[in-house]
Amino acid sequence: MAGTTYRTVASRGESAFEVRGSEFIGYVAPVDSVESAESFIEEIGELHADATHNVPAYRVQGGNDSGNGSDDIGGFVREWSSDDGEPTSSAGKPALNVLHQRDIENVVAVVTRYYGGTNLGVGGLVRAYSRAVKEAVDDAGVVEERPHRRLDISVEYDDSGTVRGILESEGVEFDAEYDESVGFSVRVPVEESDALCDRLQSATSGRADIRLDT
């Protein structure tokens, strides 16, 4: 249901520690889509391109059912993880399990490892990757959130002031890009999106091109 809340991380969070010479750095971030989760994974991968492993995991509402999701408020929750070269189920699955245990969604985690020369064994790896995600989640904090969706709005310059004024009065998050036309990328609570679209279309006499990402 659109008005139902869910738990997610409040912001980006980090953790860092060493285990027998190996350095582990955990990262988590709130995300709205699989695309934004993959973008975060790519960002961390580029930041630590010299790392031995960059192990990702995410849980995102509204993904297609791929057999490993669960039915939830935004449709299916898309879940994915990778061991990124670590022994099978020693890294990605433990990271994903933490997200399950904390009952958080629309969240992505990446754990970076710099190998320190001593093998930790599967049990040691499970403990280290789990700890990295747990401590990063603790650093970020957990909040109750309402489901949001993204609106992409394109208008001519004559209507841009009107649209911007409405978005500001509604208190929604948005970014504006001024080019040949003006584009607004808007993050709005699901239950408020239809009313906002109607208000924008009315104020611009239907001239606003609005695309809704479901």
PDB file of C-alpha atoms in Angstrom:
ATOM      1  CA  MET A   1       0.000   0.000   0.000  1.00  0.00           C
ATOM      2  CA  ALA A   2       1.261   3.445  -0.888  1.00  0.00           C
ATOM      3  CA  GLY A   3       0.963   4.884   2.604  1.00  0.00           C
ATOM      4  CA  THR A   4       2.846   2.067   4.291  1.00  0.00           C
ATOM      5  CA  THR A   5       6.242   2.907   5.694  1.00  0.00           C
ATOM      6  CA  TYR A   6       9.397   0.838   5.543  1.00  0.00           C
ATOM      7  CA  ARG A   7      12.787   0.872   7.256  1.00  0.00           C
ATOM      8  CA  THR A   8      15.927   2.099   5.512  1.00  0.00           C
ATOM      9  CA  VAL A   9      19.205   3.812   6.358  1.00  0.00           C
ATOM     10  CA  ALA A  10      18.975   7.518   7.144  1.00  0.00           C
ATOM     11  CA  SER A  11      22.097   8.469   5.175  1.00  0.00           C
ATOM     12  CA  ARG A  12      25.362   7.082   3.948  1.00  0.00           C
ATOM     13  CA  GLY A  13      27.370   5.244   6.561  1.00  0.00           C
ATOM     14  CA  GLU A  14      30.872   3.789   6.806  1.00  0.00           C
ATOM     15  CA  SER A  15      32.917   1.402   8.931  1.00  0.00           C
ATOM     16  CA  ALA A  16      36.569   0.360   8.923  1.00  0.00           C
ATOM     17  CA  PHE A  17      38.665  -2.192  10.819  1.00  0.00           C
ATOM     18  CA  GLU A  18      41.442  -4.734  10.359  1.00  0.00           C
ATOM     19  CA  VAL A  19      41.381  -8.501  10.821  1.00  0.00           C
ATOM     20  CA  ARG A  20      44.749 -10.296  10.794  1.00  0.00           C
ATOM     21  CA  GLY A  21      46.244  -7.730   8.447  1.00  0.00           C
ATOM     22  CA  SER A  22      43.298  -7.442   6.056  1.00  0.00           C
ATOM     23  CA  GLU A  23      41.588  -4.056   5.963  1.00  0.00           C
ATOM     24  CA  PHE A  24      37.788  -4.043   5.659  1.00  0.00           C
ATOM     25  CA  ILE A  25      35.838  -0.880   4.786  1.00  0.00           C
ATOM     26  CA  GLY A  26      32.049  -1.029   4.811  1.00  0.00           C
ATOM     27  CA  TYR A  27      29.709   1.379   3.034  1.00  0.00           C
ATOM     28  CA  VAL A  28      25.906   1.645   2.997  1.00  0.00           C
ATOM     29  CA  ALA A  29      23.580   4.160   1.324  1.00  0.00           C
ATOM     30  CA  PRO A  30      19.847   4.716   0.818  1.00  0.00           C
ATOM     31  CA  VAL A  31      18.682   4.240  -2.786  1.00  0.00           C
ATOM     32  CA  ASP A  32      15.421   4.532  -4.746  1.00  0.00           C
ATOM     33  CA  SER A  33      16.095   2.066  -7.556  1.00  0.00           C
ATOM     34  CA  VAL A  34      18.272  -0.764  -8.792  1.00  0.00           C
ATOM     35  CA  GLU A  35      19.962   1.753 -11.095  1.00  0.00           C
ATOM     36  CA  SER A  36      20.965   4.006  -8.202  1.00  0.00           C
ATOM     37  CA  ALA A  37      22.179   0.957  -6.237  1.00  0.00           C
ATOM     38  CA  GLU A  38      24.346  -0.114  -9.167  1.00  0.00           C
ATOM     39  CA  SER A  39      25.643   3.455  -9.524  1.00  0.00           C
ATOM     40  CA  PHE A  40      26.736   3.434  -5.869  1.00  0.00           C
ATOM     41  CA  ILE A  41      28.448   0.062  -6.328  1.00  0.00           C
ATOM     42  CA  GLU A  42      30.301   1.482  -9.330  1.00  0.00           C
ATOM     43  CA  GLU A  43      31.267   4.587  -7.337  1.00  0.00           C
ATOM     44  CA  ILE A  44      32.838   2.532  -4.549  1.00  0.00           C
ATOM     45  CA  GLY A  45      34.500   0.230  -7.064  1.00  0.00           C
ATOM     46  CA  GLU A  46      36.164   3.232  -8.688  1.00  0.00           C
ATOM     47  CA  LEU A  47      37.124   4.690  -5.310  1.00  0.00           C
ATOM     48  CA  HIS A  48      38.830   1.422  -4.359  1.00  0.00           C
ATOM     49  CA  ALA A  49      39.913   0.190  -7.774  1.00  0.00           C
ATOM     50  CA  ASP A  50      43.102  -1.192  -6.205  1.00  0.00           C
ATOM     51  CA  ALA A  51      41.261  -3.270  -3.582  1.00  0.00           C
ATOM     52  CA  THR A  52      41.385  -7.058  -3.541  1.00  0.00           C
ATOM     53  CA  HIS A  53      37.576  -7.300  -3.351  1.00  0.00           C
ATOM     54  CA  ASN A  54      34.593  -4.946  -3.489  1.00  0.00           C
ATOM     55  CA  VAL A  55      31.636  -7.027  -2.303  1.00  0.00           C
ATOM     56  CA  PRO A  56      28.152  -5.588  -3.057  1.00  0.00           C
ATOM     57  CA  ALA A  57      24.638  -6.344  -1.814  1.00  0.00           C
ATOM     58  CA  TYR A  58      21.324  -4.531  -2.099  1.00  0.00           C
ATOM     59  CA  ARG A  59      17.601  -4.753  -1.327  1.00  0.00           C
ATOM     60  CA  VAL A  60      15.453  -2.457  -3.479  1.00  0.00           C
ATOM     61  CA  GLN A  61      11.668  -2.185  -3.726  1.00  0.00           C
ATOM     62  CA  GLY A  62       9.866  -2.445  -7.019  1.00  0.00           C
ATOM     63  CA  GLY A  63      12.340  -4.655  -8.894  1.00  0.00           C
ATOM     64  CA  ASN A  64      11.182  -7.444 -11.165  1.00  0.00           C
ATOM     65  CA  ASP A  65      10.592 -10.766  -9.460  1.00  0.00           C
ATOM     66  CA  SER A  66      13.705 -12.814 -10.157  1.00  0.00           C
ATOM     67  CA  GLY A  67      12.886 -15.641  -7.793  1.00  0.00           C
ATOM     68  CA  ASN A  68      14.921 -14.299  -4.886  1.00  0.00           C
ATOM     69  CA  GLY A  69      12.695 -11.358  -3.960  1.00  0.00           C
ATOM     70  CA  SER A  70       9.795 -11.127  -1.571  1.00  0.00           C
ATOM     71  CA  ASP A  71       6.402  -9.496  -1.975  1.00  0.00           C
ATOM     72  CA  ASP A  72       6.339  -6.146  -0.173  1.00  0.00           C
ATOM     73  CA  ILE A  73       4.853  -2.682  -0.147  1.00  0.00           C
ATOM     74  CA  GLY A  74       6.532  -1.553  -3.358  1.00  0.00           C
ATOM     75  CA  GLY A  75       5.873  -4.829  -5.195  1.00  0.00           C
ATOM     76  CA  PHE A  76       8.735  -7.278  -5.201  1.00  0.00           C
ATOM     77  CA  VAL A  77      11.902  -6.456  -3.334  1.00  0.00           C
ATOM     78  CA  ARG A  78      14.825  -7.062  -5.654  1.00  0.00           C
ATOM     79  CA  GLU A  79      17.759  -8.610  -3.823  1.00  0.00           C
ATOM     80  CA  TRP A  80      21.255  -9.191  -5.159  1.00  0.00           C
ATOM     81  CA  SER A  81      24.748  -9.828  -3.882  1.00  0.00           C
ATOM     82  CA  SER A  82      28.120 -10.985  -5.191  1.00  0.00           C
ATOM     83  CA  ASP A  83      31.137 -12.600  -3.536  1.00  0.00           C
ATOM     84  CA  ASP A  84      33.429 -10.730  -5.984  1.00  0.00           C
ATOM     85  CA  GLY A  85      36.024 -13.486  -5.994  1.00  0.00           C
ATOM     86  CA  GLU A  86      35.791 -14.507  -2.345  1.00  0.00           C
ATOM     87  CA  PRO A  87      34.824 -18.144  -1.599  1.00  0.00           C
ATOM     88  CA  THR A  88      31.179 -18.926  -2.388  1.00  0.00           C
ATOM     89  CA  SER A  89      28.705 -17.534   0.179  1.00  0.00           C
ATOM     90  CA  SER A  90      31.502 -16.126   2.366  1.00  0.00           C
ATOM     91  CA  ALA A  91      31.001 -12.447   1.533  1.00  0.00           C
ATOM     92  CA  GLY A  92      27.979 -11.323  -0.510  1.00  0.00           C
ATOM     93  CA  LYS A  93      25.422 -13.503   1.240  1.00  0.00           C
ATOM     94  CA  PRO A  94      26.544 -12.466   4.749  1.00  0.00           C
ATOM     95  CA  ALA A  95      26.361  -8.802   3.679  1.00  0.00           C
ATOM     96  CA  LEU A  96      22.836  -9.306   2.324  1.00  0.00           C
ATOM     97  CA  ASN A  97      21.813 -11.224   5.438  1.00  0.00           C
ATOM     98  CA  VAL A  98      22.595  -8.178   7.586  1.00  0.00           C
ATOM     99  CA  LEU A  99      20.164  -6.107   5.519  1.00  0.00           C
ATOM    100  CA  HIS A 100      17.561  -8.820   6.142  1.00  0.00           C
ATOM    101  CA  GLN A 101      18.300  -9.000   9.856  1.00  0.00           C
ATOM    102  CA  ARG A 102      17.952  -5.227  10.206  1.00  0.00           C
ATOM    103  CA  ASP A 103      14.746  -5.375   8.118  1.00  0.00           C
ATOM    104  CA  ILE A 104      15.869  -2.532   5.866  1.00  0.00           C
ATOM    105  CA  GLU A 105      15.021  -1.931   2.207  1.00  0.00           C
ATOM    106  CA  ASN A 106      15.999   0.516  -0.530  1.00  0.00           C
ATOM    107  CA  VAL A 107      19.546   0.130   0.701  1.00  0.00           C
ATOM    108  CA  VAL A 108      22.867  -0.815  -0.897  1.00  0.00           C
ATOM    109  CA  ALA A 109      26.018  -2.047   0.823  1.00  0.00           C
ATOM    110  CA  VAL A 110      29.585  -2.489  -0.430  1.00  0.00           C
ATOM    111  CA  VAL A 111      32.419  -3.967   1.613  1.00  0.00           C
ATOM    112  CA  THR A 112      35.950  -3.299   0.379  1.00  0.00           C
ATOM    113  CA  ARG A 113      38.758  -5.635   1.383  1.00  0.00           C
ATOM    114  CA  TYR A 114      42.480  -5.115   1.079  1.00  0.00           C
ATOM    115  CA  TYR A 115      44.084  -8.521   1.563  1.00  0.00           C
ATOM    116  CA  GLY A 116      46.656  -8.589   4.335  1.00  0.00           C
ATOM    117  CA  GLY A 117      48.471 -11.811   3.506  1.00  0.00           C
ATOM    118  CA  THR A 118      46.680 -14.165   5.915  1.00  0.00           C
ATOM    119  CA  ASN A 119      43.742 -16.313   4.859  1.00  0.00           C
ATOM    120  CA  LEU A 120      40.792 -15.895   7.212  1.00  0.00           C
ATOM    121  CA  GLY A 121      38.836 -19.001   6.244  1.00  0.00           C
ATOM    122  CA  VAL A 122      35.158 -19.001   5.318  1.00  0.00           C
ATOM    123  CA  GLY A 123      34.041 -18.463   8.918  1.00  0.00           C
ATOM    124  CA  GLY A 124      36.391 -15.537   9.377  1.00  0.00           C
ATOM    125  CA  LEU A 125      35.245 -13.954   6.144  1.00  0.00           C
ATOM    126  CA  VAL A 126      31.563 -14.339   7.063  1.00  0.00           C
ATOM    127  CA  ARG A 127      32.190 -12.611  10.390  1.00  0.00           C
ATOM    128  CA  ALA A 128      34.246  -9.804   8.837  1.00  0.00           C
ATOM    129  CA  TYR A 129      31.832  -8.991   5.984  1.00  0.00           C
ATOM    130  CA  SER A 130      28.845  -9.151   8.342  1.00  0.00           C
ATOM    131  CA  ARG A 131      30.565  -6.873  10.830  1.00  0.00           C
ATOM    132  CA  ALA A 132      31.475  -4.326   8.140  1.00  0.00           C
ATOM    133  CA  VAL A 133      27.842  -3.972   7.044  1.00  0.00           C
ATOM    134  CA  LYS A 134      26.455  -3.969  10.605  1.00  0.00           C
ATOM    135  CA  GLU A 135      28.801  -1.190  11.689  1.00  0.00           C
ATOM    136  CA  ALA A 136      28.134   0.855   8.542  1.00  0.00           C
ATOM    137  CA  VAL A 137      24.365   0.565   9.156  1.00  0.00           C
ATOM    138  CA  ASP A 138      24.906   1.643  12.767  1.00  0.00           C
ATOM    139  CA  ASP A 139      26.890   4.636  11.511  1.00  0.00           C
ATOM    140  CA  ALA A 140      24.142   5.598   9.049  1.00  0.00           C
ATOM    141  CA  GLY A 141      21.211   5.087  11.414  1.00  0.00           C
ATOM    142  CA  VAL A 142      17.859   3.512  10.525  1.00  0.00           C
ATOM    143  CA  VAL A 143      14.640   5.463   9.884  1.00  0.00           C
ATOM    144  CA  GLU A 144      11.040   4.860   8.889  1.00  0.00           C
ATOM    145  CA  GLU A 145      10.471   6.099   5.348  1.00  0.00           C
ATOM    146  CA  ARG A 146       7.507   6.462   3.014  1.00  0.00           C
ATOM    147  CA  PRO A 147       7.721   4.950  -0.481  1.00  0.00           C
ATOM    148  CA  HIS A 148       8.795   7.536  -3.048  1.00  0.00           C
ATOM    149  CA  ARG A 149       8.860   7.662  -6.813  1.00  0.00           C
ATOM    150  CA  ARG A 150      10.682   9.808  -9.333  1.00  0.00           C
ATOM    151  CA  LEU A 151       9.071  12.371 -11.647  1.00  0.00           C
ATOM    152  CA  ASP A 152      10.945  13.733 -14.662  1.00  0.00           C
ATOM    153  CA  ILE A 153       9.390  17.020 -15.764  1.00  0.00           C
ATOM    154  CA  SER A 154      10.301  18.970 -18.892  1.00  0.00           C
ATOM    155  CA  VAL A 155       8.957  22.466 -19.588  1.00  0.00           C
ATOM    156  CA  GLU A 156       9.818  25.525 -21.626  1.00  0.00           C
ATOM    157  CA  TYR A 157      11.447  28.460 -19.849  1.00  0.00           C
ATOM    158  CA  ASP A 158       8.154  30.384 -19.678  1.00  0.00           C
ATOM    159  CA  ASP A 159       6.686  27.698 -17.422  1.00  0.00           C
ATOM    160  CA  SER A 160       9.819  26.899 -15.428  1.00  0.00           C
ATOM    161  CA  GLY A 161       9.228  29.509 -12.732  1.00  0.00           C
ATOM    162  CA  THR A 162       5.701  28.251 -12.164  1.00  0.00           C
ATOM    163  CA  VAL A 163       6.851  24.648 -11.874  1.00  0.00           C
ATOM    164  CA  ARG A 164       9.730  25.516  -9.581  1.00  0.00           C
ATOM    165  CA  GLY A 165       7.434  27.544  -7.340  1.00  0.00           C
ATOM    166  CA  ILE A 166       4.993  24.633  -7.001  1.00  0.00           C
ATOM    167  CA  LEU A 167       7.775  22.167  -6.197  1.00  0.00           C
ATOM    168  CA  GLU A 168       9.198  24.498  -3.563  1.00  0.00           C
ATOM    169  CA  SER A 169       5.761  25.074  -2.016  1.00  0.00           C
ATOM    170  CA  GLU A 170       5.173  21.308  -1.841  1.00  0.00           C
ATOM    171  CA  GLY A 171       8.489  20.801  -0.068  1.00  0.00           C
ATOM    172  CA  VAL A 172       9.591  17.941  -2.340  1.00  0.00           C
ATOM    173  CA  GLU A 173      13.189  17.157  -3.240  1.00  0.00           C
ATOM    174  CA  PHE A 174      14.193  18.143  -6.779  1.00  0.00           C
ATOM    175  CA  ASP A 175      17.077  19.006  -9.061  1.00  0.00           C
ATOM    176  CA  ALA A 176      16.741  21.416 -11.985  1.00  0.00           C
ATOM    177  CA  GLU A 177      18.718  21.424 -15.230  1.00  0.00           C
ATOM    178  CA  TYR A 178      18.530  24.429 -17.552  1.00  0.00           C
ATOM    179  CA  ASP A 179      19.267  23.639 -21.187  1.00  0.00           C
ATOM    180  CA  GLU A 180      17.211  24.262 -24.343  1.00  0.00           C
ATOM    181  CA  SER A 181      14.277  23.467 -22.089  1.00  0.00           C
ATOM    182  CA  VAL A 182      14.145  23.081 -18.305  1.00  0.00           C
ATOM    183  CA  GLY A 183      14.182  19.639 -16.706  1.00  0.00           C
ATOM    184  CA  PHE A 184      13.200  18.862 -13.130  1.00  0.00           C
ATOM    185  CA  SER A 185      14.005  15.543 -11.474  1.00  0.00           C
ATOM    186  CA  VAL A 186      11.622  15.235  -8.536  1.00  0.00           C
ATOM    187  CA  ARG A 187      11.449  12.765  -5.641  1.00  0.00           C
ATOM    188  CA  VAL A 188       7.912  12.661  -4.261  1.00  0.00           C
ATOM    189  CA  PRO A 189       6.004  10.381  -1.851  1.00  0.00           C
ATOM    190  CA  VAL A 190       3.946   7.842  -3.819  1.00  0.00           C
ATOM    191  CA  GLU A 191       0.627   8.902  -2.266  1.00  0.00           C
ATOM    192  CA  GLU A 192       1.252  12.547  -3.235  1.00  0.00           C
ATOM    193  CA  SER A 193       2.475  12.015  -6.802  1.00  0.00           C
ATOM    194  CA  ASP A 194      -0.893  12.028  -8.612  1.00  0.00           C
ATOM    195  CA  ALA A 195      -2.037  15.246  -6.937  1.00  0.00           C
ATOM    196  CA  LEU A 196       1.289  16.919  -7.724  1.00  0.00           C
ATOM    197  CA  CYS A 197       1.063  15.884 -11.389  1.00  0.00           C
ATOM    198  CA  ASP A 198      -2.482  17.255 -11.594  1.00  0.00           C
ATOM    199  CA  ARG A 199      -1.419  20.563 -10.038  1.00  0.00           C
ATOM    200  CA  LEU A 200       1.531  20.933 -12.417  1.00  0.00           C
ATOM    201  CA  GLN A 201      -0.573  20.137 -15.484  1.00  0.00           C
ATOM    202  CA  SER A 202      -3.267  22.582 -14.385  1.00  0.00           C
ATOM    203  CA  ALA A 203      -0.767  25.373 -13.692  1.00  0.00           C
ATOM    204  CA  THR A 204       0.906  24.925 -17.099  1.00  0.00           C
ATOM    205  CA  SER A 205      -2.324  24.267 -19.038  1.00  0.00           C
ATOM    206  CA  GLY A 206      -1.032  20.789 -19.895  1.00  0.00           C
ATOM    207  CA  ARG A 207       2.261  21.988 -21.344  1.00  0.00           C
ATOM    208  CA  ALA A 208       4.419  20.151 -18.784  1.00  0.00           C
ATOM    209  CA  ASP A 209       5.848  16.860 -20.069  1.00  0.00           C
ATOM    210  CA  ILE A 210       5.772  14.589 -17.023  1.00  0.00           C
ATOM    211  CA  ARG A 211       7.244  11.085 -16.956  1.00  0.00           C
ATOM    212  CA  LEU A 212       6.571   8.937 -13.918  1.00  0.00           C
ATOM    213  CA  ASP A 213       9.008   6.205 -12.905  1.00  0.00           C
ATOM    214  CA  THR A 214       6.947   3.518 -11.184  1.00  0.00           C
TER     215      THR A 214
END
